Coordinates of N, CA and C in Angstrom, one line a residue:
S1 N -44.8 -2.0 52.8 CA -43.4 -1.8 52.1 C -44.0 -1.5 50.4
G2 N -42.7 -0.8 50.1 CA -42.5 0.0 48.9 C -42.8 1.1 48.6
R3 N -42.1 1.6 47.5 CA -41.8 3.0 47.3 C -43.7 3.8 47.0
P4 N -43.6 5.1 47.6 CA -45.5 5.9 47.8 C -45.1 6.6 46.3
V5 N -44.3 6.5 45.8 CA -44.6 6.9 44.0 C -44.7 5.9 42.9
K6 N -45.1 6.2 42.0 CA -45.1 4.9 40.7 C -44.0 5.5 40.1
K7 N -43.9 6.8 40.4 CA -42.5 7.2 38.9 C -41.9 8.3 39.9
G8 N -40.9 8.3 40.2 CA -39.7 9.3 40.8 C -38.6 8.9 41.4
W9 N -38.0 9.6 42.2 CA -36.9 9.3 42.9 C -36.8 9.8 44.2
M10 N -35.8 8.9 45.1 CA -35.6 9.5 46.3 C -34.7 10.7 46.2
S11 N -35.3 12.2 46.9 CA -34.1 13.2 46.5 C -34.2 13.6 47.9
S12 N -34.2 12.9 48.9 CA -33.5 13.5 50.4 C -33.9 12.4 51.2
G13 N -33.1 12.5 52.3 CA -33.1 11.0 53.3 C -33.6 11.5 54.1
F14 N -33.6 10.6 55.2 CA -33.9 10.7 57.0 C -33.0 10.9 57.9
G15 N -33.4 11.7 58.6 CA -32.1 12.4 59.6 C -31.8 13.9 59.3
Y16 N -30.6 14.1 60.0 CA -30.1 15.3 59.8 C -29.8 15.6 58.4
R17 N -30.0 16.7 58.1 CA -29.9 17.1 56.5 C -29.5 18.9 56.6
T18 N -29.2 19.0 55.1 CA -29.1 21.0 55.3 C -30.4 21.3 54.7
D19 N -31.4 22.1 56.0 CA -32.4 22.4 55.5 C -32.6 23.5 53.8
P20 N -33.2 23.2 53.1 CA -33.1 23.7 51.8 C -33.9 25.5 52.0
F21 N -34.1 26.0 53.0 CA -34.6 27.1 52.9 C -33.6 28.1 54.0
T22 N -33.0 27.4 55.1 CA -32.5 27.9 55.8 C -30.8 27.8 55.8
G23 N -30.4 27.0 55.1 CA -29.2 26.2 55.0 C -28.5 26.2 56.4
K24 N -29.3 25.4 57.4 CA -28.7 24.9 58.5 C -29.5 23.7 58.7
K25 N -28.7 22.7 59.7 CA -29.0 21.4 59.7 C -30.2 21.6 60.6
T26 N -31.0 20.6 60.0 CA -32.4 19.9 60.6 C -32.8 18.6 60.6
Y27 N -33.4 18.5 61.4 CA -34.1 17.0 61.3 C -35.2 16.7 60.4
H28 N -34.9 15.8 59.6 CA -35.9 15.6 58.7 C -36.9 14.0 58.7
R29 N -37.8 14.1 59.2 CA -38.7 13.0 59.6 C -39.2 12.0 58.6
G30 N -38.4 12.4 57.6 CA -39.1 11.2 56.6 C -38.6 11.2 55.1
L31 N -38.8 10.7 54.1 CA -38.1 10.3 53.1 C -38.7 11.4 51.9
D32 N -38.0 11.5 51.2 CA -38.8 12.8 49.9 C -38.5 12.1 48.6
F33 N -39.6 11.9 47.7 CA -39.6 11.2 46.3 C -40.0 12.2 45.3
A34 N -39.1 13.0 44.5 CA -39.2 13.8 43.5 C -39.9 13.1 42.5
G35 N -40.7 14.3 41.9 CA -41.1 13.4 40.2 C -41.9 14.6 39.7
K36 N -42.5 13.9 38.8 CA -43.5 14.8 37.8 C -44.6 15.6 38.3
R37 N -44.8 16.6 38.5 CA -46.1 17.1 39.4 C -47.4 16.3 39.0
G38 N -48.1 16.3 39.5 CA -49.2 15.6 39.0 C -49.5 13.9 38.7
S39 N -48.3 13.3 39.3 CA -47.8 12.1 39.2 C -48.5 11.2 40.3
E40 N -48.9 9.8 40.5 CA -49.3 9.3 41.5 C -48.5 9.1 42.3
V41 N -49.4 9.3 43.7 CA -48.5 9.3 44.9 C -49.5 7.6 45.5
V42 N -49.0 6.7 46.0 CA -49.4 5.3 46.5 C -49.9 5.1 47.5
A43 N -50.4 4.3 48.4 CA -50.4 3.4 49.9 C -49.4 2.5 49.6
V44 N -48.8 2.2 50.9 CA -47.5 1.6 50.6 C -48.1 0.5 51.1
A45 N -49.4 0.5 51.9 CA -50.0 -0.7 52.6 C -51.6 -0.3 52.5
S46 N -52.3 -1.3 53.0 CA -53.6 -1.4 53.3 C -54.0 -0.5 54.4
G47 N -55.3 0.4 54.8 CA -55.3 0.7 55.6 C -56.5 1.7 56.0
V48 N -56.6 2.6 57.0 CA -58.1 3.7 57.0 C -57.4 4.9 56.8
V49 N -57.9 5.9 56.1 CA -57.4 7.3 56.2 C -57.9 7.8 57.4
T50 N -56.9 8.4 58.0 CA -57.1 9.5 59.3 C -56.9 10.9 59.4
R51 N -56.3 11.4 58.1 CA -56.0 12.6 57.8 C -56.1 12.9 56.1
A52 N -57.1 13.9 55.6 CA -57.1 14.0 54.4 C -57.1 15.4 54.2
K53 N -56.2 16.5 54.4 CA -56.4 18.0 54.7 C -55.2 18.7 54.5
K54 N -55.3 20.0 54.2 CA -53.9 20.5 54.3 C -53.8 20.6 56.3
A55 N -52.2 20.8 56.0 CA -51.8 20.5 57.7 C -50.5 21.6 57.3
A56 N -50.2 22.6 58.6 CA -49.0 23.2 58.7 C -47.8 22.5 58.1
G57 N -47.2 23.4 57.6 CA -45.6 22.5 57.0 C -45.8 21.6 55.7
Y58 N -47.1 20.5 55.8 CA -47.2 19.6 55.0 C -47.7 19.9 53.8
G59 N -48.6 20.9 53.6 CA -49.7 21.4 52.9 C -50.6 20.2 52.6
N60 N -50.8 20.1 51.4 CA -52.2 18.9 51.3 C -51.5 17.6 51.9
V61 N -52.3 16.5 52.9 CA -51.3 15.8 53.5 C -52.4 14.9 53.3
V62 N -51.9 13.3 53.5 CA -52.8 11.9 53.5 C -51.9 11.3 54.7
E63 N -52.8 11.2 55.8 CA -52.2 10.1 56.6 C -53.1 8.9 56.8
I64 N -52.3 7.5 56.6 CA -53.1 6.5 56.7 C -52.9 5.6 58.1
K65 N -53.6 4.8 58.7 CA -53.6 4.1 59.6 C -53.7 2.4 59.4
H66 N -52.5 1.6 59.7 CA -52.2 0.4 59.1 C -52.2 -0.6 60.0
A67 N -52.3 -1.5 60.0 CA -52.0 -2.8 61.3 C -51.2 -2.6 61.9
D68 N -51.0 -3.4 63.4 CA -49.8 -3.5 64.1 C -49.2 -2.1 64.3
G69 N -49.8 -1.1 64.6 CA -49.6 0.1 65.0 C -48.6 1.2 64.0
Y70 N -48.2 0.6 62.6 CA -48.1 1.8 62.5 C -49.0 2.5 61.2
S71 N -48.5 3.7 61.0 CA -49.2 4.6 60.1 C -48.2 5.5 58.9
T72 N -48.9 5.8 58.2 CA -47.9 6.6 57.1 C -48.3 8.0 56.6
L73 N -47.8 8.7 56.5 CA -47.9 10.6 56.0 C -47.1 10.6 55.2
Y74 N -48.6 11.1 53.6 CA -47.7 11.7 52.3 C -47.6 13.2 52.4
G75 N -46.8 13.6 52.4 CA -47.2 15.4 52.5 C -46.8 16.2 51.0
H76 N -47.4 17.5 51.0 CA -47.0 17.9 49.8 C -47.5 18.1 48.3
N77 N -48.7 17.3 48.9 CA -49.4 16.8 47.5 C -50.0 18.0 46.7
K78 N -50.4 17.8 45.5 CA -50.6 18.8 45.0 C -52.8 18.8 44.7
E79 N -52.8 17.2 44.9 CA -54.1 17.1 45.1 C -54.5 15.8 46.3
V80 N -55.4 15.5 47.0 CA -55.3 14.5 47.7 C -57.1 13.8 47.2
L81 N -56.8 12.6 47.0 CA -58.0 11.7 46.2 C -58.6 10.8 47.3
V82 N -58.7 10.9 48.6 CA -59.1 10.2 49.6 C -59.8 11.3 50.5
K83 N -60.8 10.3 51.4 CA -61.3 11.2 52.5 C -61.3 10.4 53.6
E84 N -61.1 11.2 54.6 CA -61.0 10.7 56.0 C -62.0 9.5 56.4
G85 N -61.5 8.5 56.7 CA -62.5 7.3 57.1 C -62.3 6.4 56.0
E86 N -61.9 6.7 54.6 CA -61.8 5.9 53.6 C -60.9 4.6 53.4
V87 N -61.3 3.5 53.6 CA -60.7 2.6 53.7 C -59.6 2.4 52.2
V88 N -58.2 2.1 52.2 CA -57.6 1.9 50.9 C -56.9 1.0 51.0
S89 N -56.4 0.6 49.9 CA -55.4 -0.9 49.2 C -54.3 -0.5 49.1
K90 N -53.4 -1.6 49.4 CA -52.0 -1.2 49.2 C -51.8 -1.0 47.9
G91 N -51.4 -0.2 47.5 CA -51.0 0.5 45.8 C -52.1 1.0 45.3
Q92 N -53.0 1.6 46.0 CA -54.3 2.5 45.6 C -53.7 4.0 45.5
T93 N -54.0 4.7 44.2 CA -53.5 6.0 44.3 C -54.4 6.8 45.3
V94 N -53.6 7.4 46.2 CA -54.1 8.7 47.3 C -54.2 9.9 47.0
A95 N -53.4 10.5 46.4 CA -53.1 11.8 45.9 C -52.0 12.0 44.7
L96 N -51.9 13.1 44.3 CA -51.2 13.7 43.0 C -50.0 14.6 43.6
L97 N -48.9 14.1 43.0 CA -47.5 14.7 43.9 C -47.5 16.1 43.3
G98 N -47.3 16.8 44.4 CA -47.1 18.3 44.1 C -46.1 19.4 44.9
S99 N -46.5 20.3 45.4 CA -45.2 21.2 45.7 C -46.0 22.2 46.9
T100 N -46.9 21.7 47.7 CA -47.9 22.6 48.7 C -47.0 22.4 49.9
G101 N -47.5 23.7 51.0 CA -46.7 23.7 52.2 C -45.4 24.0 52.0
R102 N -45.0 23.8 53.2 CA -42.9 24.1 53.1 C -42.5 23.3 52.3
S103 N -42.1 23.7 50.7 CA -41.9 22.6 49.6 C -41.0 23.9 48.8
S104 N -40.1 23.0 48.5 CA -38.7 23.7 47.5 C -39.0 23.0 46.2
G105 N -39.9 22.0 45.8 CA -40.4 21.8 44.5 C -41.1 20.6 44.3
P106 N -41.7 20.1 43.2 CA -42.7 18.9 43.2 C -41.9 17.5 43.8
H107 N -42.8 17.3 44.7 CA -42.3 15.8 45.4 C -43.3 14.9 46.9
V108 N -43.3 14.0 47.1 CA -44.0 14.1 48.1 C -43.1 13.5 49.1
H109 N -43.5 13.9 50.6 CA -42.8 13.6 52.0 C -43.2 12.5 52.5
F110 N -42.4 11.4 52.6 CA -42.9 10.1 53.0 C -42.9 9.9 54.4
E111 N -43.5 9.9 55.5 CA -43.0 9.3 56.9 C -43.9 8.2 57.7
V112 N -43.0 7.2 58.3 CA -43.6 6.2 58.5 C -43.6 6.3 60.1
H113 N -44.9 6.3 60.8 CA -44.9 6.1 62.4 C -44.6 4.5 62.8
K114 N -44.5 3.9 63.9 CA -44.8 2.7 64.5 C -45.1 3.3 66.1
N115 N -46.0 3.3 66.5 CA -47.0 3.3 67.9 C -46.6 4.9 68.3
G116 N -47.0 5.5 67.5 CA -46.8 6.6 67.8 C -45.1 7.6 67.3
K117 N -44.6 6.5 66.9 CA -43.0 7.3 67.1 C -42.3 7.0 65.4
I118 N -41.8 7.9 65.0 CA -41.3 8.3 63.9 C -40.3 7.2 63.7
V119 N -40.2 6.6 62.6 CA -39.1 5.8 62.0 C -38.5 5.4 60.7
D120 N -37.7 5.1 60.8 CA -36.6 5.6 59.7 C -37.3 4.8 58.1
P121 N -38.2 5.3 57.5 CA -38.8 4.5 56.5 C -37.9 4.1 55.6
L122 N -36.9 4.2 55.0 CA -36.1 3.6 54.5 C -35.9 1.9 54.1
R123 N -36.0 1.4 55.5 CA -36.5 0.1 55.4 C -37.6 -0.5 55.0
Y124 N -38.7 -0.1 55.0 CA -39.8 -0.1 54.3 C -40.0 -0.3 53.0
V125 N -39.3 1.2 52.6 CA -39.4 1.1 51.1 C -38.5 -0.2 50.4
R126 N -37.3 -0.2 51.1 CA -36.3 -1.4 50.4 C -36.7 -2.5 51.1
S127 N -37.6 -3.2 51.4 CA -38.3 -4.2 51.5 C -39.4 -4.8 50.6
K128 N -39.5 -3.7 49.3 CA -40.7 -4.1 48.6 C -39.8 -5.6 47.8

């Protein structure tokens, strides 16, 4: 639970929205938190890093597997600070905020998955 950034603001919600590149309605699979390029992106829960590399659309991405079937994804990072297989703690800095991949400005794209299915991250962000 909590926000994936130490400083910044939520700039885009979960669900259907106007795509900033095409102007058409598209499904947004997470929340976006904008902020200053290079600011800290933090793990919202303890877990094991399962992905820490470039990924199509997401740019530099970190994915963390947590307990009870949860995983979180942090995309568009300027720099990834963890390695695959690394154990991370809640609140640990895992990346630096950026604008890599399909991005229109500095932000982190944050997704929550439960048993492999995408869920709205807002209730976890607000539960802190």
